[in-house]
JSON list of C-alpha atoms in Angstrom, two decimals:
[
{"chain": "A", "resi": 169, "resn": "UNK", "atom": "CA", "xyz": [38.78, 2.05, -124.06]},
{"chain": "A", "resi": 170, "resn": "UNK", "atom": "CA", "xyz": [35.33, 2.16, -125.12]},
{"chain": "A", "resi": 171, "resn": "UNK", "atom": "CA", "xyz": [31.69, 4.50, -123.35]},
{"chain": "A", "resi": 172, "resn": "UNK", "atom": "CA", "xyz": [30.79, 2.54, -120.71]},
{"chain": "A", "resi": 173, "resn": "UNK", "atom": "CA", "xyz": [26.87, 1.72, -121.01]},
{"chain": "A", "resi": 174, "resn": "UNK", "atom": "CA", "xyz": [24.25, 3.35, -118.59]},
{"chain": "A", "resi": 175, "resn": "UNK", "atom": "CA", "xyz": [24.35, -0.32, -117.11]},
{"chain": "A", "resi": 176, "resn": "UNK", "atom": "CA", "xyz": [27.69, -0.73, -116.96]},
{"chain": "A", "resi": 177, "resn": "UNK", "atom": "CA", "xyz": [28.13, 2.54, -115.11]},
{"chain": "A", "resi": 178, "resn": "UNK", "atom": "CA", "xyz": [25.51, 1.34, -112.68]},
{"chain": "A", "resi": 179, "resn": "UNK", "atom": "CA", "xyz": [27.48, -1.97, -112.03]},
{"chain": "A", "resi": 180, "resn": "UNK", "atom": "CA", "xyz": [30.35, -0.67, -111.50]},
{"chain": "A", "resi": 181, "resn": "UNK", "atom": "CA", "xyz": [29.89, 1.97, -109.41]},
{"chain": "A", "resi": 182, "resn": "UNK", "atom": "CA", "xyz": [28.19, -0.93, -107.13]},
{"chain": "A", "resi": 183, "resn": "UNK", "atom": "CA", "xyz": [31.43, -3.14, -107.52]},
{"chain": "A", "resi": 184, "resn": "UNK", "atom": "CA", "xyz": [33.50, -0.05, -106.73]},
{"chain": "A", "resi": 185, "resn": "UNK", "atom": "CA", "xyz": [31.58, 1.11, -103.67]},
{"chain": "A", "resi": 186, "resn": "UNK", "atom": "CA", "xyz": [30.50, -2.64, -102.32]},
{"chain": "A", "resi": 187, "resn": "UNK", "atom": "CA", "xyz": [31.96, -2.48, -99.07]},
{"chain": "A", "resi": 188, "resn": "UNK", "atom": "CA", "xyz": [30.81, 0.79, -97.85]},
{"chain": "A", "resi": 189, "resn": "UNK", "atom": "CA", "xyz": [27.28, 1.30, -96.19]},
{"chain": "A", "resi": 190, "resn": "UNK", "atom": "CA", "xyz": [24.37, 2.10, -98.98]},
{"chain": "A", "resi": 191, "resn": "UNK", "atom": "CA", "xyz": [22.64, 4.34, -96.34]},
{"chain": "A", "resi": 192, "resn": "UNK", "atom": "CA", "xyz": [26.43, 6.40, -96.88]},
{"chain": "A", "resi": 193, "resn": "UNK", "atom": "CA", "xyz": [26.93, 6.11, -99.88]},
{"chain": "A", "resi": 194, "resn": "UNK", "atom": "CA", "xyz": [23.66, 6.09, -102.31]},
{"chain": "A", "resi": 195, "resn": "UNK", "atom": "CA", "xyz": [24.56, 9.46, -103.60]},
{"chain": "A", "resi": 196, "resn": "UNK", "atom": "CA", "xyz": [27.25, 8.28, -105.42]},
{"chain": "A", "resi": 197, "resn": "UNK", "atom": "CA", "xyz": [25.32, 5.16, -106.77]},
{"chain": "A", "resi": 198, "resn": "UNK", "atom": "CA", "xyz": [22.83, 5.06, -110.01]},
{"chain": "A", "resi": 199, "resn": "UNK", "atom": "CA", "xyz": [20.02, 3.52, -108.95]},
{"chain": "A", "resi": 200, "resn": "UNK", "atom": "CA", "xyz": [16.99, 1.73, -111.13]},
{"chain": "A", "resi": 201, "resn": "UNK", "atom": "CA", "xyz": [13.82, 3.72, -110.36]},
{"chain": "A", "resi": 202, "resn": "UNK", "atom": "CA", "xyz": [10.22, 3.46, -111.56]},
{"chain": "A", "resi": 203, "resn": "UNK", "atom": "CA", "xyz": [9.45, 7.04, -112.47]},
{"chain": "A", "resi": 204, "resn": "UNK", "atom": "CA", "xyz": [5.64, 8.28, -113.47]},
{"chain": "A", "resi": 205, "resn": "UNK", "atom": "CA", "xyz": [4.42, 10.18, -117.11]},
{"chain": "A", "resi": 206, "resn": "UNK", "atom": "CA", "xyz": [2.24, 11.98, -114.37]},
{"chain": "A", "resi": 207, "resn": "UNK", "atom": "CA", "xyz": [5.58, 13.04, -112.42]},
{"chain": "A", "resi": 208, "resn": "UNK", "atom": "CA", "xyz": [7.56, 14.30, -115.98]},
{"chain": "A", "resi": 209, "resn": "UNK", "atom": "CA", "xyz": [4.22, 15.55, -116.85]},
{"chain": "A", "resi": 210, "resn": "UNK", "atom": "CA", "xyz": [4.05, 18.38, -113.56]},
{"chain": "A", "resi": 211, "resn": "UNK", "atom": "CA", "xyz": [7.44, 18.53, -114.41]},
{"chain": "A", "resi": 212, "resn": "UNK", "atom": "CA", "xyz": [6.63, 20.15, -117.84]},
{"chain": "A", "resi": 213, "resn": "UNK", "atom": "CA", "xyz": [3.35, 21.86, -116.58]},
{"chain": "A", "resi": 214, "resn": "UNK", "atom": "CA", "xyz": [5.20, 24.04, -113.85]},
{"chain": "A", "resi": 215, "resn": "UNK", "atom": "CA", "xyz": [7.93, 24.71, -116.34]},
{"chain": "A", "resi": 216, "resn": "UNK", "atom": "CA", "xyz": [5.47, 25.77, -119.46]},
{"chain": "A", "resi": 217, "resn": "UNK", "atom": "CA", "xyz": [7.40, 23.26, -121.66]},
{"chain": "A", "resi": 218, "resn": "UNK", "atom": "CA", "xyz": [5.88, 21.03, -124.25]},
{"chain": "A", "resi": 219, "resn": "UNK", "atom": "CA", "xyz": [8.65, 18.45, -124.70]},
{"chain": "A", "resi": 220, "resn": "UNK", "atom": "CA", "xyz": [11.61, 16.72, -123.31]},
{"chain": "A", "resi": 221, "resn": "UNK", "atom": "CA", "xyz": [14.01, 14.93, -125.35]},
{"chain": "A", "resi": 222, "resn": "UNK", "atom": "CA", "xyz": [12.71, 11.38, -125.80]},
{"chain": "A", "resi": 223, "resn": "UNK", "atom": "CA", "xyz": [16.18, 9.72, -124.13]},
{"chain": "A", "resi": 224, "resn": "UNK", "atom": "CA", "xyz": [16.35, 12.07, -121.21]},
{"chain": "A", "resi": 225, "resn": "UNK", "atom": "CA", "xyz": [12.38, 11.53, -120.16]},
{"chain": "A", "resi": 226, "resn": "UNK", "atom": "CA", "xyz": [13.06, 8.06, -120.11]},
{"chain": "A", "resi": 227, "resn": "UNK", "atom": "CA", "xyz": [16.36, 7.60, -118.43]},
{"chain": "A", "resi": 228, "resn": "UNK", "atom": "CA", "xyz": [14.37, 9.73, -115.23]},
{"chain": "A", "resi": 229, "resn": "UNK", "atom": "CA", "xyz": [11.82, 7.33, -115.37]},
{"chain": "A", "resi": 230, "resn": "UNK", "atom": "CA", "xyz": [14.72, 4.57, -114.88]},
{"chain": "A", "resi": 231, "resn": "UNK", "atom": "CA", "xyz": [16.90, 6.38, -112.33]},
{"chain": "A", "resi": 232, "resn": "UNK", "atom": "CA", "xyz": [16.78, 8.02, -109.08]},
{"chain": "A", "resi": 233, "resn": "UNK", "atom": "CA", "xyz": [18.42, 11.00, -109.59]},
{"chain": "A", "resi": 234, "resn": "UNK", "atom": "CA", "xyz": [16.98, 12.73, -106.74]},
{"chain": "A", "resi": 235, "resn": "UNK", "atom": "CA", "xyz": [20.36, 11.85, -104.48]},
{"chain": "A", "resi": 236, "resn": "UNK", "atom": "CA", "xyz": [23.10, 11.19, -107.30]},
{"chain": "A", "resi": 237, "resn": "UNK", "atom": "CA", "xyz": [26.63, 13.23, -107.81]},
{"chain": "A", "resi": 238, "resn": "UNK", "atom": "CA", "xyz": [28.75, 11.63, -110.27]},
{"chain": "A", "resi": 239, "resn": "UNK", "atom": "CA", "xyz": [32.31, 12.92, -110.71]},
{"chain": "A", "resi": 240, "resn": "UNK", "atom": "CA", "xyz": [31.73, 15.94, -109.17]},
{"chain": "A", "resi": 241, "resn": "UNK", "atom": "CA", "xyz": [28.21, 16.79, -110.91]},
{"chain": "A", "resi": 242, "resn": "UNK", "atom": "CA", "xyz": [25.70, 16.86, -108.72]},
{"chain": "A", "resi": 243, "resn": "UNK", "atom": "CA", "xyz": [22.03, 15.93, -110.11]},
{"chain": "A", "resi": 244, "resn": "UNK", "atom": "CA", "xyz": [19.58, 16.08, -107.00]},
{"chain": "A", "resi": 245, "resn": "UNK", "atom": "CA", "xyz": [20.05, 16.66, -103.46]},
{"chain": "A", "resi": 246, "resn": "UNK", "atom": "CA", "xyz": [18.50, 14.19, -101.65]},
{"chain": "A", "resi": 247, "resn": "UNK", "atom": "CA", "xyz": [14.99, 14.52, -102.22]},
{"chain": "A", "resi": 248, "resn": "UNK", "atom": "CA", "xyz": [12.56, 13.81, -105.93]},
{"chain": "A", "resi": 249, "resn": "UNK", "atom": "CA", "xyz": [14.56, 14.65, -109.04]},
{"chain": "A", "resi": 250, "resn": "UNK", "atom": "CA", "xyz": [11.74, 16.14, -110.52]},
{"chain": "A", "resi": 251, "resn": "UNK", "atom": "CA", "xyz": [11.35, 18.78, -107.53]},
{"chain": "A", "resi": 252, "resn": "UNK", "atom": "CA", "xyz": [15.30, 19.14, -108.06]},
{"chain": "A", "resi": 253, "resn": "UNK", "atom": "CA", "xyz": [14.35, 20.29, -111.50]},
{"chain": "A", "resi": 254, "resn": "UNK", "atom": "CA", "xyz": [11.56, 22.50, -110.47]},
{"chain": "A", "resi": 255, "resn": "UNK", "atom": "CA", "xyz": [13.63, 24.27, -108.11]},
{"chain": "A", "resi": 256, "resn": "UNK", "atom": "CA", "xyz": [16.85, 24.76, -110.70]},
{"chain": "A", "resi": 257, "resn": "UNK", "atom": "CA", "xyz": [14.23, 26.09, -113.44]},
{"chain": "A", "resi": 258, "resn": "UNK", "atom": "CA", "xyz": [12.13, 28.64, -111.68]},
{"chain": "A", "resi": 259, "resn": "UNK", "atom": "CA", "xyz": [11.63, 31.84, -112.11]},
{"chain": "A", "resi": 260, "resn": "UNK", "atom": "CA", "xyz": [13.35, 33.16, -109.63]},
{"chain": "A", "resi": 261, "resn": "UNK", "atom": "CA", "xyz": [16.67, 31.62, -110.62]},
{"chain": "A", "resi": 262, "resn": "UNK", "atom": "CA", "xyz": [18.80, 34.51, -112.31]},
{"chain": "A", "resi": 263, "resn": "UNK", "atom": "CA", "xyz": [19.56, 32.21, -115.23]},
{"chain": "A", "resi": 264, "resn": "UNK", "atom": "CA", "xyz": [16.00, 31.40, -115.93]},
{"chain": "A", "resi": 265, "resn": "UNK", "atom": "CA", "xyz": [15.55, 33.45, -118.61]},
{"chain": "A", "resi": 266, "resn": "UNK", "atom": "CA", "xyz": [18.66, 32.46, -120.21]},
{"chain": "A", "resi": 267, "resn": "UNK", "atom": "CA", "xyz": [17.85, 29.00, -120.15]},
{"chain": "A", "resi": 268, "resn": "UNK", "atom": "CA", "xyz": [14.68, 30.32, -121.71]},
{"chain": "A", "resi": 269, "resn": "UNK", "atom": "CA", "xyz": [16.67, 32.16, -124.56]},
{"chain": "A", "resi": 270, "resn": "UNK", "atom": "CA", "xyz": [18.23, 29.15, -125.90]},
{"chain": "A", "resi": 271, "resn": "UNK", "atom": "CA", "xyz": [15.44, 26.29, -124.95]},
{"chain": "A", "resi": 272, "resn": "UNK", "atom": "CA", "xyz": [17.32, 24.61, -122.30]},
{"chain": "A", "resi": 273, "resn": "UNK", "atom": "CA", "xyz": [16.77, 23.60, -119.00]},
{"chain": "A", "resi": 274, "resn": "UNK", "atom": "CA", "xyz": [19.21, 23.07, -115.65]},
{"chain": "A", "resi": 275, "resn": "UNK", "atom": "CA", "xyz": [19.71, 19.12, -115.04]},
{"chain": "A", "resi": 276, "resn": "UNK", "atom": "CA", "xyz": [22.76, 19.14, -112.46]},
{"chain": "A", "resi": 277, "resn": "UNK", "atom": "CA", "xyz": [25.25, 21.90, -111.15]},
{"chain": "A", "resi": 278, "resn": "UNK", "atom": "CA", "xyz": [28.95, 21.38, -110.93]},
{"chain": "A", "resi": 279, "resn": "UNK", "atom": "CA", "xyz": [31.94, 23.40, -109.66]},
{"chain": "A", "resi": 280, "resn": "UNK", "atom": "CA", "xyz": [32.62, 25.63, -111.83]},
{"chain": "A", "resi": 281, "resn": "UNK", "atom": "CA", "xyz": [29.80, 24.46, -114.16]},
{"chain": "A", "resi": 282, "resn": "UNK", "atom": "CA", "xyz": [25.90, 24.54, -114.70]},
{"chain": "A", "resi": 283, "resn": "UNK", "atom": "CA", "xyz": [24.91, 21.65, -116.84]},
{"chain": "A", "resi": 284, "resn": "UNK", "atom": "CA", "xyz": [22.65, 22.10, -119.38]},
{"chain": "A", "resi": 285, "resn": "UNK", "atom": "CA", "xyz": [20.08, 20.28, -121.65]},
{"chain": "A", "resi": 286, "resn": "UNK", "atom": "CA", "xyz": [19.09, 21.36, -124.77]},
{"chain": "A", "resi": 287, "resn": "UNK", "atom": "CA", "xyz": [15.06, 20.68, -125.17]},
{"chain": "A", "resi": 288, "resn": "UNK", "atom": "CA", "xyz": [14.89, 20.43, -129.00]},
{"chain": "A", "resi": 289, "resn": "UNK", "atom": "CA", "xyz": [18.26, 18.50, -129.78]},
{"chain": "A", "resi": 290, "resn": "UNK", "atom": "CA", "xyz": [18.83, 16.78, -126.33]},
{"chain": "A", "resi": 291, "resn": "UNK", "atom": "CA", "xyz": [22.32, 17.74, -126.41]},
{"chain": "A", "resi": 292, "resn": "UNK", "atom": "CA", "xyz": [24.12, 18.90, -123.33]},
{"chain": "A", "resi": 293, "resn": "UNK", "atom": "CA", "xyz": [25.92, 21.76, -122.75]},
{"chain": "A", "resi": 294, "resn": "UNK", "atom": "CA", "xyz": [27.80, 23.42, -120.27]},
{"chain": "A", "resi": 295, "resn": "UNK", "atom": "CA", "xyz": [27.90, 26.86, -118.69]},
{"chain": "A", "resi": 296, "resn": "UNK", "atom": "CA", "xyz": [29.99, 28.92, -115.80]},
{"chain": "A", "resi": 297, "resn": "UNK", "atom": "CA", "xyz": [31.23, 32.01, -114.84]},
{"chain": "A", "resi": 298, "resn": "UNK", "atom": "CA", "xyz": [33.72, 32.15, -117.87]},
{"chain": "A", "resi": 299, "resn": "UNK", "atom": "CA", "xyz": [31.26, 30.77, -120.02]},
{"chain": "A", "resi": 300, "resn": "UNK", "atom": "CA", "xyz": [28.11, 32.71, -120.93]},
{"chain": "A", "resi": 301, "resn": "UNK", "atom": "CA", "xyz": [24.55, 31.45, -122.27]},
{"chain": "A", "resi": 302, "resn": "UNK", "atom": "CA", "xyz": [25.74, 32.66, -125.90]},
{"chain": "A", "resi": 303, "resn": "UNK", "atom": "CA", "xyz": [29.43, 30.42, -125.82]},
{"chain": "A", "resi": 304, "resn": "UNK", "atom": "CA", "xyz": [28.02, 27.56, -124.55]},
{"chain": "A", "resi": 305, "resn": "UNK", "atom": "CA", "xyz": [29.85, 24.39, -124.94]},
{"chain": "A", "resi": 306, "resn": "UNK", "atom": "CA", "xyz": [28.37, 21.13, -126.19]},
{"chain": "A", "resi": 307, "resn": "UNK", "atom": "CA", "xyz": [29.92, 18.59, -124.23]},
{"chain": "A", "resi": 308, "resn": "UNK", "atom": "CA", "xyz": [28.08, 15.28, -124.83]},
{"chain": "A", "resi": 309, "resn": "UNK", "atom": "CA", "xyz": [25.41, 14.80, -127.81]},
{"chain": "A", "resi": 310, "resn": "UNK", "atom": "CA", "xyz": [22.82, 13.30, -125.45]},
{"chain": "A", "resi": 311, "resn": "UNK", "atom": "CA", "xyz": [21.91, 12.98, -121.52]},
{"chain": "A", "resi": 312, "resn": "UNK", "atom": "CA", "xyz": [22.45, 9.27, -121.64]},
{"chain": "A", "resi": 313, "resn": "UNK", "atom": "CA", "xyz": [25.83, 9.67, -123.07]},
{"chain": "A", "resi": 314, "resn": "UNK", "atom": "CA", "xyz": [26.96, 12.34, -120.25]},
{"chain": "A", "resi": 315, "resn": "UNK", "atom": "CA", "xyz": [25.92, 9.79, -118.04]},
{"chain": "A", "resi": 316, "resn": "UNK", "atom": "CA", "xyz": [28.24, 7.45, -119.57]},
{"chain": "A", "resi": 317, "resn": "UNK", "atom": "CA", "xyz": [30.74, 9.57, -120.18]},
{"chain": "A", "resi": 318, "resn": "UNK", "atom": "CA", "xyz": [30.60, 10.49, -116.31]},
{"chain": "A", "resi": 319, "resn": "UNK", "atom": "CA", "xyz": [30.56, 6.94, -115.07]},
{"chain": "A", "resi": 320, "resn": "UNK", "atom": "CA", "xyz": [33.75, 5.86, -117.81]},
{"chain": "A", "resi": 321, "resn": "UNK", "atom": "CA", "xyz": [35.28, 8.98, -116.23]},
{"chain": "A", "resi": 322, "resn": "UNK", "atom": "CA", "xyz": [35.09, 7.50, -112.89]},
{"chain": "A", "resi": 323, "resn": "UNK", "atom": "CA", "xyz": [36.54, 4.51, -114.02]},
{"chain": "A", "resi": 324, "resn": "UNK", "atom": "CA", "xyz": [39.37, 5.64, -116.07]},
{"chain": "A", "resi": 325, "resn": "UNK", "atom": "CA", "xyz": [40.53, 7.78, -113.12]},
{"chain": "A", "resi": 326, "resn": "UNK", "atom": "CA", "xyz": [40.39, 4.54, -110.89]},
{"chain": "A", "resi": 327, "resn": "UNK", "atom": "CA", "xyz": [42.33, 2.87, -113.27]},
{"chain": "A", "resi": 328, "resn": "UNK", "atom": "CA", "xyz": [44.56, 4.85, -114.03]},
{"chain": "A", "resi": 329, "resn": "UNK", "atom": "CA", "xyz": [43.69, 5.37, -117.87]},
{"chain": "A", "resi": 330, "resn": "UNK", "atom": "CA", "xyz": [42.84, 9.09, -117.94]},
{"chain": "A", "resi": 331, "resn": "UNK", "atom": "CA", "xyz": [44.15, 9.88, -121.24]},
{"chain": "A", "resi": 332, "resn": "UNK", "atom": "CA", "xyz": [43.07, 6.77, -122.88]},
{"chain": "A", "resi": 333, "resn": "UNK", "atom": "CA", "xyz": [39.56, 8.27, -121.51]},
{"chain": "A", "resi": 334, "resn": "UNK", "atom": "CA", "xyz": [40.46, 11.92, -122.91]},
{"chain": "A", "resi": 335, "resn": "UNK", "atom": "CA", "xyz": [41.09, 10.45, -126.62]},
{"chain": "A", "resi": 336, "resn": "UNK", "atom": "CA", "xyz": [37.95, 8.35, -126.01]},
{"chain": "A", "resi": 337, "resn": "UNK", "atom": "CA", "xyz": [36.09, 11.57, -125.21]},
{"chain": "A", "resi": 338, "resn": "UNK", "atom": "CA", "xyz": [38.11, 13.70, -128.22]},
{"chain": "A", "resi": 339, "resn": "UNK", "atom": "CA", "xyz": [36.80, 10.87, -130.68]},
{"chain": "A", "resi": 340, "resn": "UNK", "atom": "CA", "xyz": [33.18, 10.65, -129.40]},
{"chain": "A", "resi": 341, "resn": "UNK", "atom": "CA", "xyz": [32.56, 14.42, -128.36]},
{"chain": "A", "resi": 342, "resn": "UNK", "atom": "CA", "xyz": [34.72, 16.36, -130.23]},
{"chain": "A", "resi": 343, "resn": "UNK", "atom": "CA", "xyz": [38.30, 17.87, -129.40]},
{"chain": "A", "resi": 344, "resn": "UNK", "atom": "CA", "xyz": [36.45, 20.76, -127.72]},
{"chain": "A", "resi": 345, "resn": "UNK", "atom": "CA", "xyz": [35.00, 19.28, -125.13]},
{"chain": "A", "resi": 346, "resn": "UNK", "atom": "CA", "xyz": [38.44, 18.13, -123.78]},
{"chain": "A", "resi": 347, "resn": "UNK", "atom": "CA", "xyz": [38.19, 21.00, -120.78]},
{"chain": "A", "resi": 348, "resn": "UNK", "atom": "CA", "xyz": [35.21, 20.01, -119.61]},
{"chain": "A", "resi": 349, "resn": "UNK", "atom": "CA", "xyz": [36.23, 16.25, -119.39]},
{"chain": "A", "resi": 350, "resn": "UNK", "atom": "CA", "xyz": [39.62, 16.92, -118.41]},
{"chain": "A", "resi": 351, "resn": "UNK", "atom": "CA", "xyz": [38.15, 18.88, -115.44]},
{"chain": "A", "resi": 352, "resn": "UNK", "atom": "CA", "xyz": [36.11, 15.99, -114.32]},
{"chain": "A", "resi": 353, "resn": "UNK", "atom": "CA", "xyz": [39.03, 13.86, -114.00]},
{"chain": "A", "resi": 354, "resn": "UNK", "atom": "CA", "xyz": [40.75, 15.94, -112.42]}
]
């Protein structure tokens, strides 16, 4: 079993939903977008922030994120992803000035976690209730691989290969990450 590429996720999460309603079901589908610099630009205006990893600014240009939840990570809520990101990363959010603390920003909430990405490295990391600000857990080197990662998840639990997916996941991300992934699947 190998990553699935951001393509690949897209394709096959079109193959595996094909017979149900788009209208239903676009939440659950990554879809190509043509995102503006002047949209990621008000994006890092309202948030004071100079930079964005290189990989992450891109892939929102790409996608509409602004309805997605893959596995059970949910990135917008049907509206603009870069409101979405607004809204997570204000100042009124009690985790604002954590996210502050360690140059990070909210991308997508899950149950039980917040996702994280790191602004300097582009790493992302993962935080809850049992996990503070100052334990957080790296759980995929970049945004574009947690994207794959998600969508091979989806797969592997479709098919039936979950811990062929787990020692894909303990090779690529580190034994440590196992909970989170394992958590996704199931």
């Amino acid at each position: 079993m190998r990553l699935f590429e951001i393509e690949e996720v897209s394709v096959f999460l079109e193959k595996k939903f094909a017979d149900v309603d788009k209208d239903i079901i676009s939440e659950l589908l990554l879809i190509p977008y043509k995102g503006s610099k002047e949209e990621v630009l008000r994006l890092k205006e309202y948030l004071n922030i100079t930079i964005l990893p290189e990989e992450f600014e891109d892939f929102i240009m790409r996608y509409n994120l602004g309805n997605l939840t893959l596995a059970n990570i949910q990135f917008g809520s049907g509206g603009n992803y870069i409101n979405r990101l607004i809204n997570l990363n204000n100042k009124d959010n009690y985790w604002y000035q954590d996210c502050l603390s360690i140059d990070a920003m909210v991308v997508g909430l899950g149950d039980p976690y917040t996702i994280l990405l790191s602004l300097k490295e582009g790493v992302v990391y993962v935080v809850s209730s049992e996990i503070s600000f100052d334990d957080k857990v790296i759980v995929a080197p970049s945004f574009d691989s947690f994207i794959q990662g998600l969508g091979t998840s989806i797969y592997a639990k479709a098919s039936g290969r979950e811990e062929s997916f787990l020692s894909l996941i303990e090779n690529k991300f580190g034994v440590n990450t196992r909970f989170f992934w394992e958590e996704i699947l199931y």
